[in-house]
PDB file of C-alpha atoms and ligand atoms in Angstrom:
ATOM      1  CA  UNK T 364     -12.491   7.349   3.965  1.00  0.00           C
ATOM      2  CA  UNK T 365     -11.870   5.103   6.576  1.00  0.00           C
ATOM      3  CA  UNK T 366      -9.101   3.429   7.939  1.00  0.00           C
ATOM      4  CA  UNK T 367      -9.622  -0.185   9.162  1.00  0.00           C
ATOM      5  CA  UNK T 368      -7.331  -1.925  11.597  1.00  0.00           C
ATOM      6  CA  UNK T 369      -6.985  -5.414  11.378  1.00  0.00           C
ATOM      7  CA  UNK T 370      -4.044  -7.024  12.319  1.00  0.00           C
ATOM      8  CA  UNK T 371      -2.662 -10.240  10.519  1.00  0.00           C
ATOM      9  CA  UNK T 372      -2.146 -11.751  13.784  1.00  0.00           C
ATOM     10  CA  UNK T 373      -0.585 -15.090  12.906  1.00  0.00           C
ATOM     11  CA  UNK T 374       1.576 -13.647  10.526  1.00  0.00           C
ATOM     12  CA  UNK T 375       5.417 -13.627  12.012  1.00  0.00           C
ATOM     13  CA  UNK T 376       5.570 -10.481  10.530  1.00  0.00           C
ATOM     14  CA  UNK T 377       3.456  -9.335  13.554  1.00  0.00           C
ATOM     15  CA  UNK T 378       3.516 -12.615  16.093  1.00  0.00           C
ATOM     16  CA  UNK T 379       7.532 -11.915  16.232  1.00  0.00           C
ATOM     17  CA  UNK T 380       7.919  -8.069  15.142  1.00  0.00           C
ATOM     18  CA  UNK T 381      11.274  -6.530  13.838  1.00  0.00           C
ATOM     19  CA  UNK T 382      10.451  -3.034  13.836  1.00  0.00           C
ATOM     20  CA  UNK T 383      11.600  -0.489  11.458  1.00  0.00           C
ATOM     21  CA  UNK T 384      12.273   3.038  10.727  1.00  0.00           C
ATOM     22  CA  UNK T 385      10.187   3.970   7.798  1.00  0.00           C
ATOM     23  CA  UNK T 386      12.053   6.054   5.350  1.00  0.00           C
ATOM     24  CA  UNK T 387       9.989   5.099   2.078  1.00  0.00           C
ATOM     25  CA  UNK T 388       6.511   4.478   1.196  1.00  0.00           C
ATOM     26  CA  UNK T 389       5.544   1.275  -1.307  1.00  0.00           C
ATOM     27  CA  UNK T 390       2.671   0.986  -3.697  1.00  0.00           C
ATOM     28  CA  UNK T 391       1.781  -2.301  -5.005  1.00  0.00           C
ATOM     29  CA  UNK T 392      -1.066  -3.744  -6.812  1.00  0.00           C
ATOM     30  CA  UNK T 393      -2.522  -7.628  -6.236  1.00  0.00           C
ATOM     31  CA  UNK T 394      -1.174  -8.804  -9.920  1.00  0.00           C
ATOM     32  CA  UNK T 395      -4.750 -10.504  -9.509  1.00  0.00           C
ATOM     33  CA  UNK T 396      -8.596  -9.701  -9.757  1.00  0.00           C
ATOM     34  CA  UNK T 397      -9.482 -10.071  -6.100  1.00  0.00           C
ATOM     35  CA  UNK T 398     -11.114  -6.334  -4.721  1.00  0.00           C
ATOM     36  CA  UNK T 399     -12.034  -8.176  -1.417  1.00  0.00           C
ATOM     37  CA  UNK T 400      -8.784  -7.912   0.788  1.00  0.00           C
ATOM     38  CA  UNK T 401     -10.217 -10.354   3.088  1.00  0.00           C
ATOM     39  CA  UNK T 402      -9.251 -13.238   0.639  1.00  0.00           C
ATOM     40  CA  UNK T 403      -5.862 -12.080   0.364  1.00  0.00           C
ATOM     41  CA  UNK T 404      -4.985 -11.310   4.386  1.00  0.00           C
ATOM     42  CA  UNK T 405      -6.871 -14.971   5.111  1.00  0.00           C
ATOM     43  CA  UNK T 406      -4.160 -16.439   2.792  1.00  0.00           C
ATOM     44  CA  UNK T 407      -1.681 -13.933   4.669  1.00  0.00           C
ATOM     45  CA  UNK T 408      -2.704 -14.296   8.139  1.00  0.00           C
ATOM     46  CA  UNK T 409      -0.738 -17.809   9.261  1.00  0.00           C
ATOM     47  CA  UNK T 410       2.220 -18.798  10.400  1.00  0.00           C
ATOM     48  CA  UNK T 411       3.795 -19.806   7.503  1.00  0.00           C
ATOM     49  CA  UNK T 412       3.182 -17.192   5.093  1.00  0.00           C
ATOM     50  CA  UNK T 413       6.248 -16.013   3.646  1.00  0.00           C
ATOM     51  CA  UNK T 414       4.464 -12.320   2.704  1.00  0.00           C
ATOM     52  CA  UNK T 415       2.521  -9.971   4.205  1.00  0.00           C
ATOM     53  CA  UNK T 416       1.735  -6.398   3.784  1.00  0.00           C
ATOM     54  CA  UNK T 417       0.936  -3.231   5.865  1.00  0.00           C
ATOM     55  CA  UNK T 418      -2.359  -2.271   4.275  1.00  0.00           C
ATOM     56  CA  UNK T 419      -5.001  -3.033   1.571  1.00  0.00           C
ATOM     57  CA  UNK T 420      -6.786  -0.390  -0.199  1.00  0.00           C
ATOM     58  CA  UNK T 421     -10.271  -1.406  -1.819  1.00  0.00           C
ATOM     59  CA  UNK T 422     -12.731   0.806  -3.253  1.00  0.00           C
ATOM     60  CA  UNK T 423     -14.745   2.072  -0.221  1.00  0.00           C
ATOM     61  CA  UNK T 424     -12.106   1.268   2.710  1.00  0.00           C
ATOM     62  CA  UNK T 425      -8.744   1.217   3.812  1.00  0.00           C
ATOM     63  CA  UNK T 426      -7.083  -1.607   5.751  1.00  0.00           C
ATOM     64  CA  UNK T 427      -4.092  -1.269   7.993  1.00  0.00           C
ATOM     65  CA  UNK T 428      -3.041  -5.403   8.469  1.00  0.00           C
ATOM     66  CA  UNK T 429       0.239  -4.485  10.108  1.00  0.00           C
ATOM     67  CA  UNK T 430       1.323  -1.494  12.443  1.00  0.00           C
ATOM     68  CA  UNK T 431       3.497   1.266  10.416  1.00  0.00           C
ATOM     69  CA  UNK T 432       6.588   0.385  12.094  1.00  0.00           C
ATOM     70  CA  UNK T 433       6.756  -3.568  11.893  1.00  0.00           C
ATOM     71  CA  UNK T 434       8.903  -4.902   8.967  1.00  0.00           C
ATOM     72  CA  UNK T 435       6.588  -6.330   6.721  1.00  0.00           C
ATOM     73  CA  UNK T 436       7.832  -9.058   3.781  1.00  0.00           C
ATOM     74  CA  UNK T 437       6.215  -7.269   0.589  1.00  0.00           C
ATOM     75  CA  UNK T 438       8.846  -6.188  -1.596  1.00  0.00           C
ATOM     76  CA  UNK T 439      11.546  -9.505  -1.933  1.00  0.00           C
ATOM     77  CA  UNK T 440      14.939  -8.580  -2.393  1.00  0.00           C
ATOM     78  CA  UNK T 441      17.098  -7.724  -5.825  1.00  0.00           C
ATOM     79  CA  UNK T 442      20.738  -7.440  -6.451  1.00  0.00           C
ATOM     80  CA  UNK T 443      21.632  -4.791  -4.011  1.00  0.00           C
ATOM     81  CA  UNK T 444      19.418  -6.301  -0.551  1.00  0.00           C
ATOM     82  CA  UNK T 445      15.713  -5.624   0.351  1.00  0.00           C
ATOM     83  CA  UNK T 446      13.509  -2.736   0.868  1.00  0.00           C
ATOM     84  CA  UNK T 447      11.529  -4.417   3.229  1.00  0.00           C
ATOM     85  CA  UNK T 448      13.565  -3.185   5.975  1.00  0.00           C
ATOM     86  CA  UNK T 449      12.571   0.266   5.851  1.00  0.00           C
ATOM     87  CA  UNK T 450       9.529   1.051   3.754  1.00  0.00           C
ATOM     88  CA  UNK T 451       5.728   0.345   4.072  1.00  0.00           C
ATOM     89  CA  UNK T 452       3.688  -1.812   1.575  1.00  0.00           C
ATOM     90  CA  UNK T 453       0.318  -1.004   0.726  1.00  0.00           C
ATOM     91  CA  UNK T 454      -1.325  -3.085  -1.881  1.00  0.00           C
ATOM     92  CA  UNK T 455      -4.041  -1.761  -3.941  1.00  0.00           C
ATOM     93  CA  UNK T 456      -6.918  -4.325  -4.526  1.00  0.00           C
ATOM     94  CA  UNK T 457      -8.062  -4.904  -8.161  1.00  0.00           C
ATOM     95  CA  UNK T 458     -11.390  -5.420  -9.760  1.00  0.00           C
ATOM     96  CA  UNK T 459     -12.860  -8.645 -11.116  1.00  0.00           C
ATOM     97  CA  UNK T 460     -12.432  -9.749 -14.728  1.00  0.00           C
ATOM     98  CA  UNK T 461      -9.267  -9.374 -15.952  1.00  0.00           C
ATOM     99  CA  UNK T 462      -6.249 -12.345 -15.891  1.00  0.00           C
ATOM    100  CA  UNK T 463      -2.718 -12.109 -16.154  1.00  0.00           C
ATOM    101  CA  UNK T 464       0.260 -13.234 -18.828  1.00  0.00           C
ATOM    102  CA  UNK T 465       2.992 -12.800 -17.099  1.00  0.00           C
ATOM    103  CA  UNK T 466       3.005  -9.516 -16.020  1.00  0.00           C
ATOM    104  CA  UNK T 467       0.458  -7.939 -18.067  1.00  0.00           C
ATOM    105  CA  UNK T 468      -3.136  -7.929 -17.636  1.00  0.00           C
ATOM    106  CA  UNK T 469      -5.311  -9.450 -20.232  1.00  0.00           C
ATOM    107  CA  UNK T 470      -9.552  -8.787 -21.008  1.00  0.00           C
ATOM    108  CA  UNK T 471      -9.066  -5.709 -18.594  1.00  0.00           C
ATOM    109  CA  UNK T 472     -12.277  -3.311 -19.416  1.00  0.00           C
ATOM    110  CA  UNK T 473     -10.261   0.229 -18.777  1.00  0.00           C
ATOM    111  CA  UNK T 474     -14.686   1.792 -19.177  1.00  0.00           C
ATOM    112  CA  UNK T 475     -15.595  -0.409 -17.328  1.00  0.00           C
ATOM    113  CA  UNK T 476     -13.177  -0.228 -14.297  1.00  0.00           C
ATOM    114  CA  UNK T 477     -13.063   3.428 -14.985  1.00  0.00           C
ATOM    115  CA  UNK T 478     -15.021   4.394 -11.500  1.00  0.00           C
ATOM    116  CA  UNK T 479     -12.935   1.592  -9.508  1.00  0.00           C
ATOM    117  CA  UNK T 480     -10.194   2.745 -10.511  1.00  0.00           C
ATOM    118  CA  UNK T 481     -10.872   6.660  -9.516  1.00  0.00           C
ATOM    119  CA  UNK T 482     -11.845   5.233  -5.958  1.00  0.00           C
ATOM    120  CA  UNK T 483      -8.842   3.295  -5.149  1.00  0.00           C
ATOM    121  CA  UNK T 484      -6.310   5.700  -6.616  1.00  0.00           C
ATOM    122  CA  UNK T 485      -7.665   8.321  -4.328  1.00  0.00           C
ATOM    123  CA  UNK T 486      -8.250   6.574  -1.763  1.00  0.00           C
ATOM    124  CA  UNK T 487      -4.456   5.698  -1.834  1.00  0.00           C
ATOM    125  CA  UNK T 488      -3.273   9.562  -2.660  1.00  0.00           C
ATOM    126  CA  UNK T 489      -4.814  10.241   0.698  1.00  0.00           C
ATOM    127  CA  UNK T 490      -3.182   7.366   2.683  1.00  0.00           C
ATOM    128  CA  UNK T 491       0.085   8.198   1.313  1.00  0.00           C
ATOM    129  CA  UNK T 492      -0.573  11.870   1.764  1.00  0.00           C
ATOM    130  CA  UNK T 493      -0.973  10.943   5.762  1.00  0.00           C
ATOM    131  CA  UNK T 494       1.318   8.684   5.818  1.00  0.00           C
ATOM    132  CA  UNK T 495       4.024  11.576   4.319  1.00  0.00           C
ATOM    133  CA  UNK T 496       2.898  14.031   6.293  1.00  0.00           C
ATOM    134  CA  UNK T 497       2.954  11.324   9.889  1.00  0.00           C
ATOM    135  CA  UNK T 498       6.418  10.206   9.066  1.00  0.00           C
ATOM    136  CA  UNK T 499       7.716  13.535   7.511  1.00  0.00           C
ATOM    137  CA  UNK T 500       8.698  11.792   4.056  1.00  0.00           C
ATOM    138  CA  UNK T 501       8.564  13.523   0.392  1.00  0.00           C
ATOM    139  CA  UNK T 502       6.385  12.185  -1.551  1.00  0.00           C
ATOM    140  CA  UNK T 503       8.512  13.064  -4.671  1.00  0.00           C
ATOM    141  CA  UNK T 504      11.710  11.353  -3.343  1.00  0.00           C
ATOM    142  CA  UNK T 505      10.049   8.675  -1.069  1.00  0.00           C
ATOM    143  CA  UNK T 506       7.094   6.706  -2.404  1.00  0.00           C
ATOM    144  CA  UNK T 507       7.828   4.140  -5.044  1.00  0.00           C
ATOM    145  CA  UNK T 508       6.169   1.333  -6.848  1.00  0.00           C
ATOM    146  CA  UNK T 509       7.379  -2.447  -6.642  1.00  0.00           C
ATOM    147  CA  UNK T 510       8.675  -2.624 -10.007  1.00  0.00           C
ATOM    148  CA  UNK T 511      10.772   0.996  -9.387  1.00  0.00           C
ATOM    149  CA  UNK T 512      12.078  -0.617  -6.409  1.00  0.00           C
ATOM    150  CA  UNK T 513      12.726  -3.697  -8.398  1.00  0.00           C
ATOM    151  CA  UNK T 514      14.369  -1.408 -11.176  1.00  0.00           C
ATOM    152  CA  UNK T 515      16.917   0.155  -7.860  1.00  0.00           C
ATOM    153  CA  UNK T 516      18.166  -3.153  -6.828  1.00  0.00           C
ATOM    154  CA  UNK T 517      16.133  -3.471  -3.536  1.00  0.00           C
ATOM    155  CA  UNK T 518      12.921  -5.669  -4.592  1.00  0.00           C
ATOM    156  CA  UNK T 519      11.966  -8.482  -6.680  1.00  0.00           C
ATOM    157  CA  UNK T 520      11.339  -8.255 -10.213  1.00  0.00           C
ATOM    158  CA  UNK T 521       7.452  -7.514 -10.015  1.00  0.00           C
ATOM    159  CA  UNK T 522       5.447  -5.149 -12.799  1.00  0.00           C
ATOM    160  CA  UNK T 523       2.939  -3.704 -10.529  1.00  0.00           C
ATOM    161  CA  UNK T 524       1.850  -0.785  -9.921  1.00  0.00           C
ATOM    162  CA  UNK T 525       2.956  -0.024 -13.944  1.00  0.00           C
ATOM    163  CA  UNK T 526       1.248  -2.925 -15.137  1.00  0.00           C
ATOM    164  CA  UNK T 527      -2.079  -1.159 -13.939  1.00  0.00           C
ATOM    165  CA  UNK T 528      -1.935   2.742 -14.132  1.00  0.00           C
ATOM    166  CA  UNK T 529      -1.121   3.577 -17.860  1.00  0.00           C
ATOM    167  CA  UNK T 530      -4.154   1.886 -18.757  1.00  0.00           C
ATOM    168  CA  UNK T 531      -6.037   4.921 -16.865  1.00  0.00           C
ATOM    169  CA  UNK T 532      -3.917   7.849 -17.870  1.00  0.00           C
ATOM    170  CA  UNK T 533      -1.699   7.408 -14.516  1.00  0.00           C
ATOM    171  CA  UNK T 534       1.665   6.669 -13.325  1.00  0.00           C
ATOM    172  CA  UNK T 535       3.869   6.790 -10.321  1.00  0.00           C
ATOM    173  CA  UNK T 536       5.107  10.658 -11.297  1.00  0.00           C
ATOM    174  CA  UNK T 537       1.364  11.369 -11.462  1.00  0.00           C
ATOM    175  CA  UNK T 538       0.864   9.456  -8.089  1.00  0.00           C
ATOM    176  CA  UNK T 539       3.743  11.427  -6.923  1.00  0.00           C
ATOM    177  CA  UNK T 540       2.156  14.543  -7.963  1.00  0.00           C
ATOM    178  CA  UNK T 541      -1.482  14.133  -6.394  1.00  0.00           C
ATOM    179  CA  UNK T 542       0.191  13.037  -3.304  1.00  0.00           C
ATOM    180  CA  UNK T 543       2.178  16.538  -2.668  1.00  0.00           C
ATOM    181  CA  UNK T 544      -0.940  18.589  -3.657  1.00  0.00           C
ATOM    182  CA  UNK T 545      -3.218  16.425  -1.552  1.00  0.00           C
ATOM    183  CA  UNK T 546      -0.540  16.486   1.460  1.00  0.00           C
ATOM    184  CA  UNK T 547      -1.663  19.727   2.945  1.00  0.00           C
ATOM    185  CA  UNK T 548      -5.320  19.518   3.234  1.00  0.00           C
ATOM    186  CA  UNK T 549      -6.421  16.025   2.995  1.00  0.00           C
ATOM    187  CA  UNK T 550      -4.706  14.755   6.022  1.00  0.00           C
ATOM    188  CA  UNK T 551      -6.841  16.254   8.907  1.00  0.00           C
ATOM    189  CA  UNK T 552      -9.699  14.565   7.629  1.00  0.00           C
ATOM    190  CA  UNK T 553      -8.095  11.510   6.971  1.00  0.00           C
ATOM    191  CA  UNK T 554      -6.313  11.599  10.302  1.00  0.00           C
ATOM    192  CA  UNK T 555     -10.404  12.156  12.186  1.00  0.00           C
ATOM    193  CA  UNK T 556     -11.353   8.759  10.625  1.00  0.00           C
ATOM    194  CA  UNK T 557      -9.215   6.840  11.876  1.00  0.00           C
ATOM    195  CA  UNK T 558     -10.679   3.879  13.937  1.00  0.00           C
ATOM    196  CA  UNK T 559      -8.751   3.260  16.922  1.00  0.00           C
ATOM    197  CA  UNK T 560      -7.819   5.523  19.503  1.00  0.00           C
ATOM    198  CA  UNK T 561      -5.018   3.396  20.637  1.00  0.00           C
ATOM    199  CA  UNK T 562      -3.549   2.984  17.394  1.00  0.00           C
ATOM    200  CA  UNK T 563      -3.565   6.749  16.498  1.00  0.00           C
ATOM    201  CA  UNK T 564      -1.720   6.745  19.639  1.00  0.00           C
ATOM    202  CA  UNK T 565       0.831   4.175  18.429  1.00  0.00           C
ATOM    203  CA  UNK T 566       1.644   6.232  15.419  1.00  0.00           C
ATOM    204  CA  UNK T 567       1.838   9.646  17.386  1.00  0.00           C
ATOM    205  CA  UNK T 568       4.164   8.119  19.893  1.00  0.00           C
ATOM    206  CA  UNK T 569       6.080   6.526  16.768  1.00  0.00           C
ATOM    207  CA  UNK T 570       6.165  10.058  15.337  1.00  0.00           C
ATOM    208  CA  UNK T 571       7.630  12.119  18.325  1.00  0.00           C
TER     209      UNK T 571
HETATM  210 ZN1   ZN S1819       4.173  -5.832  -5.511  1.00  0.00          ZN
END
């Protein structure tokens, strides 16, 4: 799997940086049927975008669109403040097909999406598993979805990832799970891939 770097430059988000220490790890999901990312982090990457995110994962690749440590405007805020200031969003891409009502997705084809789905969920148990292991988190205390963050008073009141997962047998305890087994031996390989030099030095420096 690789790991892609490209920056959402004209996003304030990076063009005036508040950086962050990352105690918590966020998994989203689109809430739309878009699996290119690009589409998304076009609509992302300007000045006035009032969102942005630290990664996309798609079926065959991972995107980083912000460094670790910048505060990125993913999760909103709830009753009790924001968890933007010290957690990283990833959002997984979805396939094409289904719609929304509200939260909830309608004509989704759970057969049909059956090998998507496999690829992105992996492909995000081993960036979170890196990701753990970089910034020394548990996954079993510190990666949440947007609505459990929503449900703890620090996000706004979004469905995803739970919207998603139960429709293939997963959820975020699951997640959770796969994460911690895949911490230990995944990693290295992940950690080889990843394609710049100067950004792996970023996140060592960040990490020492
Ligand atoms: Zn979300």
């Amino acid at each position: 799997m690789d790991i892609i770097q490209k920056y959402m430059t004209r996003n304030r988000c990076y063009s005036s940086p508040v950086t962050i220490t990352v105690k918590k790890l966020v998994l989203h999901s689109l809430g739309v049927a878009q699996p290119d990312s690009n589409v998304i982090f076009n609509k992302m990457n300007t000045n006035s975008a009032m969102v942005s995110v630290h990664g996309f994962i798609e079926a065959d690749r991972i995107v980083q669109t912000l460094p670790w440590n910048y505060k990125g405007w993913h999760v909103g805020s709830g009753l009790k403040g924001t968890y933007n200031n010290c957690t990283i969003g990833i959002e997984l891409c979805e396939p094409k097909g289904h719609t929304y009502n509200g939260g909830t997705m309608v004509n989704y084809d759970v057969n049909a999406n059956k090998a998507y789905f496999t690829k992105v969920y992996n492909n995000a148990v081993q960036l979170f598993a890196m990701l753990s292991k970089e910034l020394e988190l548990d996954p079993i205390k510190d990666i949440l979805c947007h609505c459990e963050v929503y449900s703890l008073g620090y996000g706004s009141n979004h469905a995803d990832v739970m919207q998603w997962f139960p429709r293939h047998k997963k959820s975020m305890d699951t997640f959770r799970a796969d994460v911690s087994k895949e911490i230990n031996y995944i990693v290295p390989a992940v950690k080889k891939k990843i394609s710049s030099v100067k950004e792996t030095e970023i996140i060592e420096k960040q990490l020492t």
